[in-house]
GROMACS .gro file of C-alpha atoms in nm:
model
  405
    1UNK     CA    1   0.000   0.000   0.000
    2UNK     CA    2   0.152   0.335  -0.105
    3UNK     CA    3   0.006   0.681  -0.026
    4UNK     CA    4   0.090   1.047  -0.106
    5UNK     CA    5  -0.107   1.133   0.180
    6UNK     CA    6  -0.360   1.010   0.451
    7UNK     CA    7  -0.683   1.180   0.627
    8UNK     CA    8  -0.679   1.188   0.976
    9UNK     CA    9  -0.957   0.966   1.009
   10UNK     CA   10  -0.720   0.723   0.780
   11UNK     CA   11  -0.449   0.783   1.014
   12UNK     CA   12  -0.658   0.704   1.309
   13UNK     CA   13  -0.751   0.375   1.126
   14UNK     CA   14  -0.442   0.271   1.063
   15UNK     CA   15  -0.325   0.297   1.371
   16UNK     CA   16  -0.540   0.122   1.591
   17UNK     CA   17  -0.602  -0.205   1.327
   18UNK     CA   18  -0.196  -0.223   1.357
   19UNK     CA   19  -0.223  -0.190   1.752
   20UNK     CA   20  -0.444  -0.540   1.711
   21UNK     CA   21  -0.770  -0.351   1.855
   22UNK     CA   22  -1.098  -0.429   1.704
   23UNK     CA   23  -1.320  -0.704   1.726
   24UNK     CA   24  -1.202  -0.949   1.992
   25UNK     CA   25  -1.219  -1.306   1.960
   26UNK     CA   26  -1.451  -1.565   2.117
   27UNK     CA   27  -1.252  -1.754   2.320
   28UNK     CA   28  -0.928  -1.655   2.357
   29UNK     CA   29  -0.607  -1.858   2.438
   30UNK     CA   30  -0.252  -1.855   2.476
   31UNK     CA   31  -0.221  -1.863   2.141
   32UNK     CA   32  -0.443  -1.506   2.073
   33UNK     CA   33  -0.161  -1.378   2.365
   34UNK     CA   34   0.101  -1.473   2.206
   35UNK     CA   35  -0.074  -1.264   1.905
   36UNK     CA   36  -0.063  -0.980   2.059
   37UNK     CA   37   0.278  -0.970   2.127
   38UNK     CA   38   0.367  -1.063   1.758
   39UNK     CA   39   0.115  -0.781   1.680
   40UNK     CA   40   0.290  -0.491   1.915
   41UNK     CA   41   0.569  -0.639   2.010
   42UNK     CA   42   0.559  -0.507   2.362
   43UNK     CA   43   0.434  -0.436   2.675
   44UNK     CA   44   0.451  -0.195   2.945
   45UNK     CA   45   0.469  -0.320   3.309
   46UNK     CA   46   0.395  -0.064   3.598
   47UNK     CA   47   0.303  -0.143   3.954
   48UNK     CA   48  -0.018   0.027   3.923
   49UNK     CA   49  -0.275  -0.200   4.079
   50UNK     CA   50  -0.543   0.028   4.120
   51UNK     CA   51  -0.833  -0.204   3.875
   52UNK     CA   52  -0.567  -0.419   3.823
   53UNK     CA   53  -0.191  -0.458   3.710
   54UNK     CA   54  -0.146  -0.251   3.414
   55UNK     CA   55  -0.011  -0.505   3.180
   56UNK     CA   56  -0.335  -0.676   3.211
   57UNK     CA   57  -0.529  -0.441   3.038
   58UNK     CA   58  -0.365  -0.413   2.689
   59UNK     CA   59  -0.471  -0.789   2.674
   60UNK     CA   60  -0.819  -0.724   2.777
   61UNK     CA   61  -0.841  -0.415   2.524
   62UNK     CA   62  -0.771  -0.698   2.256
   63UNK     CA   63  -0.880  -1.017   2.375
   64UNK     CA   64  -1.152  -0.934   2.654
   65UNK     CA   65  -1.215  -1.189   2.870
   66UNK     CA   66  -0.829  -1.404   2.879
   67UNK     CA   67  -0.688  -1.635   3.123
   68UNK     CA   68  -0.568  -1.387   3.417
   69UNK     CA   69  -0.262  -1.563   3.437
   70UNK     CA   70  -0.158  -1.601   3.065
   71UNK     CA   71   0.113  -1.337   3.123
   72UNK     CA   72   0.299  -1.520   3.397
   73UNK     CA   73   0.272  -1.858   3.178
   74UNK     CA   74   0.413  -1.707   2.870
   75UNK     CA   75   0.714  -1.641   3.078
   76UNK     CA   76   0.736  -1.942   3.242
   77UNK     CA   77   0.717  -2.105   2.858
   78UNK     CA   78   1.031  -1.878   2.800
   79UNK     CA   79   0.828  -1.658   2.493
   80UNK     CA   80   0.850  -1.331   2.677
   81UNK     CA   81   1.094  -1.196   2.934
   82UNK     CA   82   1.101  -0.852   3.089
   83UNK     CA   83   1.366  -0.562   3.012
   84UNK     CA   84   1.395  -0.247   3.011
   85UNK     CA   85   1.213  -0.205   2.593
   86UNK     CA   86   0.911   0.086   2.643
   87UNK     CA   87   1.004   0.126   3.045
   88UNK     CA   88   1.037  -0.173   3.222
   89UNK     CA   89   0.830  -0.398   2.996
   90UNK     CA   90   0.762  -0.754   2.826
   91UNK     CA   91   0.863  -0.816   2.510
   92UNK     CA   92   0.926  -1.146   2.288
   93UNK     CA   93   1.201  -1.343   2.372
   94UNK     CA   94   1.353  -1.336   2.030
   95UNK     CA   95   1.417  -0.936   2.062
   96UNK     CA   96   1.645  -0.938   2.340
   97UNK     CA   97   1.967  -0.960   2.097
   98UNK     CA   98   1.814  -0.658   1.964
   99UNK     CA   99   1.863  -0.452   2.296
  100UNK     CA  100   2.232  -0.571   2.370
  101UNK     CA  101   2.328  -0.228   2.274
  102UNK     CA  102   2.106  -0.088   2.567
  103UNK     CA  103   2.253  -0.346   2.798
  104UNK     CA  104   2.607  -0.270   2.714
  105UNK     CA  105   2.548   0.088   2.753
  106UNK     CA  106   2.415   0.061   3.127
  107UNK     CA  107   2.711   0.222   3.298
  108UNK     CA  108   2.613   0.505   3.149
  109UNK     CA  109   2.215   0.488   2.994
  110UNK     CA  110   2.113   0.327   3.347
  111UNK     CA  111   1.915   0.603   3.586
  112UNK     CA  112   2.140   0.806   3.790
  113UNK     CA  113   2.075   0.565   4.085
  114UNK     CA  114   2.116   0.231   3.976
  115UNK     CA  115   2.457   0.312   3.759
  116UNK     CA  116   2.655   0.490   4.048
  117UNK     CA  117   2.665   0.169   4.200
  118UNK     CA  118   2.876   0.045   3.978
  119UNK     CA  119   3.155   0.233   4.089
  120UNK     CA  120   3.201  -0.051   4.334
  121UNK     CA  121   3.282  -0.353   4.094
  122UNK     CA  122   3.403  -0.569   4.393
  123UNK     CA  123   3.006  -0.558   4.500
  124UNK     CA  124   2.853  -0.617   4.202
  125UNK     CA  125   3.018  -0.889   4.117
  126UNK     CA  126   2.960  -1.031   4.476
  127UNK     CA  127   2.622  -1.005   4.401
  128UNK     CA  128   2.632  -1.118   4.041
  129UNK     CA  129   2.745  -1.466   4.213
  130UNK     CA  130   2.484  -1.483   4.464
  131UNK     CA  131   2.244  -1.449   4.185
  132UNK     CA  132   2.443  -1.702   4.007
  133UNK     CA  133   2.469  -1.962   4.278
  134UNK     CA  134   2.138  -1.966   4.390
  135UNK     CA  135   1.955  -1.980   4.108
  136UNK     CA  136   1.689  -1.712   4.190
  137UNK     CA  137   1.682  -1.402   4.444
  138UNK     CA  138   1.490  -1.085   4.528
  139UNK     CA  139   1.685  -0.791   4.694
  140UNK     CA  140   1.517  -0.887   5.042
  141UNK     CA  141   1.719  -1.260   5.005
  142UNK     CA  142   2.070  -1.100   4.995
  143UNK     CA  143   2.272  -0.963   5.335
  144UNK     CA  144   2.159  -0.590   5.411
  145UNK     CA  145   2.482  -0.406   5.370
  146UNK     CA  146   2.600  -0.107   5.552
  147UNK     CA  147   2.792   0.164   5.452
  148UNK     CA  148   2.867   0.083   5.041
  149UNK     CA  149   2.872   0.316   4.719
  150UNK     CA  150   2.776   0.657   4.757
  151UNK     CA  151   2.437   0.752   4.594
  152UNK     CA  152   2.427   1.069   4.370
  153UNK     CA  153   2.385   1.401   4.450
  154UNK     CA  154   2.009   1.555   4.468
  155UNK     CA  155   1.854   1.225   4.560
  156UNK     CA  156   1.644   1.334   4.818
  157UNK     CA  157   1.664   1.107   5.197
  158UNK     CA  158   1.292   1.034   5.172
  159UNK     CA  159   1.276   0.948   4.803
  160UNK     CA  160   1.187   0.636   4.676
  161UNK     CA  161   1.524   0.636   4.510
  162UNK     CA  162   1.676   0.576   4.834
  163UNK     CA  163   1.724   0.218   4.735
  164UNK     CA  164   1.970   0.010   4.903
  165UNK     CA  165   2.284  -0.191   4.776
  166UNK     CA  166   2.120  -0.491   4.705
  167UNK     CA  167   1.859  -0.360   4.494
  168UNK     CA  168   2.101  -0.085   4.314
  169UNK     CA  169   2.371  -0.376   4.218
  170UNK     CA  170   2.088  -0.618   4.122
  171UNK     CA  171   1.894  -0.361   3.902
  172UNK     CA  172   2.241  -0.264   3.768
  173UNK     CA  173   2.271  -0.615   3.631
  174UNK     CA  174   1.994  -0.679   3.550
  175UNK     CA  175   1.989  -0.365   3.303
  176UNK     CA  176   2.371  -0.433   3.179
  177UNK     CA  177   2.163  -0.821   3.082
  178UNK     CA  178   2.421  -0.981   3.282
  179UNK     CA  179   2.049  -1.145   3.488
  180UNK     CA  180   1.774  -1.131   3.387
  181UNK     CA  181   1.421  -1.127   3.633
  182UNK     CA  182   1.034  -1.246   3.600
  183UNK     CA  183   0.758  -1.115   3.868
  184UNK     CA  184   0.649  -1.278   4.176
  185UNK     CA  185   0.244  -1.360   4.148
  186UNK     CA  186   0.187  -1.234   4.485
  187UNK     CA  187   0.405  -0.943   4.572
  188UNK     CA  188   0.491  -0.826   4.242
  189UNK     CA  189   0.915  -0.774   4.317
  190UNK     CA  190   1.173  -0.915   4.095
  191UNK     CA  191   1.266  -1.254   4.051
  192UNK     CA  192   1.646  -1.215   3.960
  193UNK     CA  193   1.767  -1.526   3.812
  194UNK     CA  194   2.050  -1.634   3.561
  195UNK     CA  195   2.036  -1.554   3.224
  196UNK     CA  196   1.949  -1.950   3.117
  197UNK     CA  197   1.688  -1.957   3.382
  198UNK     CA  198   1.439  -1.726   3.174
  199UNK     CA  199   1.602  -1.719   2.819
  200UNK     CA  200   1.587  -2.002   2.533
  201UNK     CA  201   1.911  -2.118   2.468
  202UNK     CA  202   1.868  -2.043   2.080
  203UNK     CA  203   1.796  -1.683   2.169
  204UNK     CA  204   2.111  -1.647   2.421
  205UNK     CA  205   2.316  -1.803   2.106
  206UNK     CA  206   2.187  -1.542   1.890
  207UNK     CA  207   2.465  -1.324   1.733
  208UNK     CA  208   2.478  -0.964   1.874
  209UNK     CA  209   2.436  -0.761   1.585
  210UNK     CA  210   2.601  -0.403   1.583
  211UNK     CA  211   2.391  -0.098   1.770
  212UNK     CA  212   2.275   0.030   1.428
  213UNK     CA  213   2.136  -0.299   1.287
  214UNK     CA  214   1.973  -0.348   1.590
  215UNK     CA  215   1.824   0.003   1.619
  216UNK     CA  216   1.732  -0.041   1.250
  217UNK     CA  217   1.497  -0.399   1.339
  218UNK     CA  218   1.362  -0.225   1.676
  219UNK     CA  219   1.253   0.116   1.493
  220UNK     CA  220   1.103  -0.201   1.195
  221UNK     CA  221   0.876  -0.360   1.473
  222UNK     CA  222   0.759  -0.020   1.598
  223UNK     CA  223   0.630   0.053   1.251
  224UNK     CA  224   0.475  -0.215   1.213
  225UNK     CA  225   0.278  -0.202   1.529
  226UNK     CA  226   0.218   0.185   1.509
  227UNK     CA  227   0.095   0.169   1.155
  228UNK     CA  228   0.162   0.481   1.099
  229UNK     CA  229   0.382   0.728   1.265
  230UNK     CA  230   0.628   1.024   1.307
  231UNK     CA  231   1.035   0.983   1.325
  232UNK     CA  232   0.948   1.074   1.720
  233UNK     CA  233   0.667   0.805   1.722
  234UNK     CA  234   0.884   0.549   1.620
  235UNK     CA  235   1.235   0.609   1.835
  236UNK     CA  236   0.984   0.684   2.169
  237UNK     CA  237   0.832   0.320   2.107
  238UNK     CA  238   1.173   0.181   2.232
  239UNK     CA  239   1.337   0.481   2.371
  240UNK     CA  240   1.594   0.539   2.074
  241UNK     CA  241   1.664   0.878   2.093
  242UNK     CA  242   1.563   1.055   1.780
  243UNK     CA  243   1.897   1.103   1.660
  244UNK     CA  244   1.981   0.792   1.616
  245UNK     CA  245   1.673   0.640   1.510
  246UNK     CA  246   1.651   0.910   1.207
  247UNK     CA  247   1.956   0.763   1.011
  248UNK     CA  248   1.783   0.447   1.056
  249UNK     CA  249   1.434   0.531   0.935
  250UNK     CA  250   1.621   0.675   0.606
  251UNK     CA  251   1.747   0.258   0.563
  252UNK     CA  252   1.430   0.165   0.628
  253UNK     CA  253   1.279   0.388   0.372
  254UNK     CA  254   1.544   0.323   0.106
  255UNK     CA  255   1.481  -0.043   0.188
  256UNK     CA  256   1.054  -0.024   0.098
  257UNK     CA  257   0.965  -0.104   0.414
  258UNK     CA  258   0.842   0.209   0.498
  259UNK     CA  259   0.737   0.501   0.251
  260UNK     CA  260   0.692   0.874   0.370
  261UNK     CA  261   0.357   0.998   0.375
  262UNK     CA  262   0.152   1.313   0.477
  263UNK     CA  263  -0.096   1.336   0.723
  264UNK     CA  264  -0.369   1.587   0.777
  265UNK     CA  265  -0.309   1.804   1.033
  266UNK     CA  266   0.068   1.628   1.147
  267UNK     CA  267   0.303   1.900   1.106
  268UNK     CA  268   0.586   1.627   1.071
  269UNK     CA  269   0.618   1.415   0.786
  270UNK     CA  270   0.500   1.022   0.879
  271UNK     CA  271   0.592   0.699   0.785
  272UNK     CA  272   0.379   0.417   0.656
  273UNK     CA  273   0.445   0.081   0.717
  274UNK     CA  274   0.465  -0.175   0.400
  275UNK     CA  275   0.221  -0.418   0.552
  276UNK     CA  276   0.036  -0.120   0.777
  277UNK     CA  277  -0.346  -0.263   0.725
  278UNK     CA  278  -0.557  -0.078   0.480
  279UNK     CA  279  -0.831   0.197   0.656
  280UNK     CA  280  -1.151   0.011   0.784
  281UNK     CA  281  -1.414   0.139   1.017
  282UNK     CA  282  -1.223  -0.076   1.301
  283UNK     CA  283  -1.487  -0.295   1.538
  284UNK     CA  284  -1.281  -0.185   1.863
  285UNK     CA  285  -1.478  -0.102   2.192
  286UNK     CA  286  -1.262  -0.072   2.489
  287UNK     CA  287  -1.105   0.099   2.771
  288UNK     CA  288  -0.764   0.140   2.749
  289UNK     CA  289  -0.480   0.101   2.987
  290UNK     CA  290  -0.281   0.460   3.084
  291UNK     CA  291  -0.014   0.270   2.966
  292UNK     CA  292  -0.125   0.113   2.636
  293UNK     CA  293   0.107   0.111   2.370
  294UNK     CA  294  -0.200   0.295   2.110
  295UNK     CA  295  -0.188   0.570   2.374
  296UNK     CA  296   0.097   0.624   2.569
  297UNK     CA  297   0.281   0.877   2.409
  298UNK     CA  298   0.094   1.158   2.487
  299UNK     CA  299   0.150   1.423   2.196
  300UNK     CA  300   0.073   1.092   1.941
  301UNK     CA  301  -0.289   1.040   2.105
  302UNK     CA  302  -0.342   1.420   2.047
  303UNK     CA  303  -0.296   1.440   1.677
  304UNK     CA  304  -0.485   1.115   1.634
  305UNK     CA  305  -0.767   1.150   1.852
  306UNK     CA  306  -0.767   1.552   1.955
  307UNK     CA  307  -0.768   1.375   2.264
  308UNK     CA  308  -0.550   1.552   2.571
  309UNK     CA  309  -0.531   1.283   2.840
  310UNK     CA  310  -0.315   1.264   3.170
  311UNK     CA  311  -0.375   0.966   3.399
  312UNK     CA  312  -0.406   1.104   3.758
  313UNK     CA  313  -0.262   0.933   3.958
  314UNK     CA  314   0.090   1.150   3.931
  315UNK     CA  315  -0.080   1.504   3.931
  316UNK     CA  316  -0.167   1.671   4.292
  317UNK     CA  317  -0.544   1.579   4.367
  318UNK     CA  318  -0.628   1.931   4.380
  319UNK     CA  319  -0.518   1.956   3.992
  320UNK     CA  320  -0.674   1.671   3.850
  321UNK     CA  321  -0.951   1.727   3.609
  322UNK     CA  322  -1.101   1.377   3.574
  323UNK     CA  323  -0.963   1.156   3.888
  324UNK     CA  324  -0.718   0.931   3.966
  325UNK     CA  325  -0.686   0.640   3.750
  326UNK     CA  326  -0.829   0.742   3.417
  327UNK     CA  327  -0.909   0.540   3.167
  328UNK     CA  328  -1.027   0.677   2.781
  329UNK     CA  329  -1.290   0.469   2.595
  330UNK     CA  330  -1.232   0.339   2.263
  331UNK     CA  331  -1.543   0.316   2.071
  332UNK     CA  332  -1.439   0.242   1.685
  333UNK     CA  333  -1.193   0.518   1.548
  334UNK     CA  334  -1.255   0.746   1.846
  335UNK     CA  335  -1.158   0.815   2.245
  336UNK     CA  336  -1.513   0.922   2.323
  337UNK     CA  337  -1.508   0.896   2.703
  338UNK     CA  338  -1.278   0.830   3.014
  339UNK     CA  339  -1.340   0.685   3.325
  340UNK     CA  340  -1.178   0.717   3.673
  341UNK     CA  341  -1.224   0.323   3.768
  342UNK     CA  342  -1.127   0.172   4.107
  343UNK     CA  343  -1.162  -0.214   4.222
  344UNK     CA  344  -1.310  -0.239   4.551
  345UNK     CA  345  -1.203  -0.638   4.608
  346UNK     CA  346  -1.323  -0.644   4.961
  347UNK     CA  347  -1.659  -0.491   4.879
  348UNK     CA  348  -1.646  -0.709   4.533
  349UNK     CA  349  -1.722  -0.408   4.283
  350UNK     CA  350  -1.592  -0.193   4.074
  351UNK     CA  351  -1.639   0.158   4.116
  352UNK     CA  352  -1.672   0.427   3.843
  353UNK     CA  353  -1.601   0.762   4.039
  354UNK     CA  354  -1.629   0.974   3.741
  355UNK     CA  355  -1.765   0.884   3.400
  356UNK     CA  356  -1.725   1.196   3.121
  357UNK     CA  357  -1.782   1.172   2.734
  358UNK     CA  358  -1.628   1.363   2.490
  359UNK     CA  359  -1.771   1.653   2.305
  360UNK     CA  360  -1.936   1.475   1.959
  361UNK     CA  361  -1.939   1.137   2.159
  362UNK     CA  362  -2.237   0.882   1.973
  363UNK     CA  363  -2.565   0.900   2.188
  364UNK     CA  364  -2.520   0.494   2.213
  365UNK     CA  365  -2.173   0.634   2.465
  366UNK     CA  366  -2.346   0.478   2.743
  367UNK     CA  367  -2.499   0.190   2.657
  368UNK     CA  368  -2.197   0.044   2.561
  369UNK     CA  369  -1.975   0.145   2.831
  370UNK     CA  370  -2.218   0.034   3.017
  371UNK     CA  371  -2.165  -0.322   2.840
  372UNK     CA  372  -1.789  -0.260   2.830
  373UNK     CA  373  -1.769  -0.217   3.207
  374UNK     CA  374  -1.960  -0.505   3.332
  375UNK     CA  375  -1.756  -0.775   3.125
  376UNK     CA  376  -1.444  -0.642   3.304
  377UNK     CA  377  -1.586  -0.657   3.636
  378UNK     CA  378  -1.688  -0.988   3.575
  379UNK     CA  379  -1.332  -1.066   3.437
  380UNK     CA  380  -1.147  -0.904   3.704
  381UNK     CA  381  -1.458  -1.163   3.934
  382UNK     CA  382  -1.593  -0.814   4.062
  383UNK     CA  383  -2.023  -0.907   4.158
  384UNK     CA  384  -2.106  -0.531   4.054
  385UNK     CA  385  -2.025  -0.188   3.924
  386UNK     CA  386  -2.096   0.148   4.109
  387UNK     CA  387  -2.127   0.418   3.917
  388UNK     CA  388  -2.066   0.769   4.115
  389UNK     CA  389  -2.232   1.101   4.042
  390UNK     CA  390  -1.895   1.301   3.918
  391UNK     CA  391  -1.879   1.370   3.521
  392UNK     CA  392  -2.109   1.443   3.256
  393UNK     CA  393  -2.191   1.106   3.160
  394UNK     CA  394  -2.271   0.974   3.481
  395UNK     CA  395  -2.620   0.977   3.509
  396UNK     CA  396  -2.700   0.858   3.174
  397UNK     CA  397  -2.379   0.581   3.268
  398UNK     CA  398  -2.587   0.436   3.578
  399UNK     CA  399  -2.912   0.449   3.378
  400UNK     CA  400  -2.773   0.205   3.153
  401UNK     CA  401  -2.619   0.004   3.420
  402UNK     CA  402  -2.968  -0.058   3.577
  403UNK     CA  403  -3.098  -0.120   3.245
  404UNK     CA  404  -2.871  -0.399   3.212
  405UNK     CA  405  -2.890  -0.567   3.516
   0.00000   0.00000   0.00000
């Protein structure tokens, strides 16, 4: 498919049939998660567990109603692993000798933090062993030590920066790839473990190909799962800065795998992706994660939805304009509604403290969030949903919740 240029509505279609959202199957399995990841290649973890963790929700956006635990089991099947890709995220196994370069720069691309401790080598590699010998370790399992590397200026006593040794040298290595981690089901911490104790050996005998090949293949699979995009879009899908990943999009271009197009209303030129599906009214009704891959850069879900969104929950409550955990609503090509959602597991609901709909948002905005919300309660095995008074769609929200019942 070659263009000249693309409507925004075009755009907009592109974008979220390449992001895998639209009608959701049946019945899913493993197999329809493992989809998903061969679809966007990855996803972002975050410790949010405020309606449940994060990562969860890209899944349900595209799948609905999955096995809760099909994350933890593709990881336990060694097809995904967790590094640092879009923020700490999951990814397929088969791209971690694509983000060698990353590890290898860690002394000096790590945070501030968790590279100044490797000013003491002797330490590190102490705990490099431990993690060696035993097989498997959080930070809590090793010796507290006292005294040890000094932490960088400005970090702040009471910040949660303040980590200690342990967890400095172990998220040093794991970041350089030297270990590698999965989550624990319960408490959510790292897992540290040997390299061959999460990754295939075919994928650890991989060749490391140079920084700019690798850049090149990461900056490839963001195109393909973005659809459509800006040079920015593409090097913030796996943090390549966009000097780097500019050279490469040229290749990529000279190699007909992408071909520079204009978009209506972009002021940068975009790239279109040689297999980037054709525009289609796309079937997709869903909330979406604050951290979903279709929306989290934030300038990208402007220009393709005129859709400003902040979460919440990292803006003072006296500044927030819809709540706390915010979620937009994806009804076919358009955000036409957010909702500040809670899980209440000891009162077995989940509560809807602010519904609003967008300005132009279909008259049928309701009804199907209505719909939307009670298969995730039921998913997430929530009895009910509450629906507050706050926002201009919650009366007509709670309506169609009793209407339903």
């Amino acid at each position: 498919m070659t263009r000249a240029a693309l409507s925004a509505r075009d755009a907009r279609q592109i974008a979220i049939a390449a992001q895998g959202l639209g009608a959701r199957p049946g019945k899913p399995t493993l197999r329809h998660v493992r989809g998903v990841f061969d679809a966007i290649s990855v996803i972002q973890v975050d410790s949010v567990n405020v309606l449940c963790r994060s990562q969860e929700l890209p899944l349900w956006a595209r799948l609905g109603a999955h096995a809760r635990d099909a994350l933890p089991e593709l990881s336990r099947r060694r097809v995904i692993f967790e590094y640092w890709g879009h923020e700490a995220s999951l990814l397929p196994v088969e791209l971690q000798p694509l983000l060698r370069w990353r590890m290898a720069d860690a002394a000096s691309g790590a945070w501030r933090v968790v590279r100044s401790i490797a000013q003491d080598a002797a330490y590190v590699a102490e705990v490099r062993a431990e993690v060696q010998a035993r097989g498997q370790v959080t930070a809590r399992d090793l010796p507290p030590r006292t005294g040890g590397a000094p932490r960088p200026a400005g970090i702040k006593p009471d910040s949660w920066w303040t980590w200690d040794d342990r967890k400095r040298a172990l998220a040093f290595l794991f970041w350089a790839g030297e270990i590698t981690a999965t989550r624990s089901p319960t408490t959510f911490e790292r897992l540290y473990a040997p390299l061959d104790r999460v990754l295939p050996a075919h994928v650890l005998a991989t060749p490391t190909p140079t920084p700019d090949d690798a850049r090149r293949a990461l900056l490839g699979h963001a195109a393909r799962a973005l659809g459509v995009a800006t040079a920015r879009d593409l090097a913030d899908y796996f943090r390549i800065t966009v000097p780097a990943a500019r050279p490469r999009i040229a290749e990529l271009v000279e190699a007909g795998e992408l071909t520079q197009v204009t978009v209506e209303g972009w002021r940068d030129p975009a790239y279109l992706h040689a297999e980037a599906p054709s525009p289609r009214a796309p079937g997709a009704c869903s909330v979406l994660s604050p951290f979903d891959s279709l929306i989290w850069e934030r300038r990208r879900t402007e220009r393709l939805f005129d859709f400003h969104y902040r979460i919440g929950i990292y803006t003072p409550a006296a500044q927030r304009t819809h709540g706390y955990y915010v979620l937009p609503f994806l009804l076919g090509d358009a955000l036409v509604a957010r909702v500040d959602l809670k899980a209440d597991r000891a009162a077995g609901a989940l509560l809807v403290h602010a519904a609003y709909a967008e300005r132009g948002a279909p008259r049928a905005t309701a009804t199907v969030l209505a719909a939307e919300l009670t298969g995730l309660a039921r998913w997430l095995d929530l009895a009910r949903v509450a629906v507050g008074r706050r926002g201009n769609l919650a009366r007509a929200l709670a309506t169609a919740m009793r209407a339903a019942r």
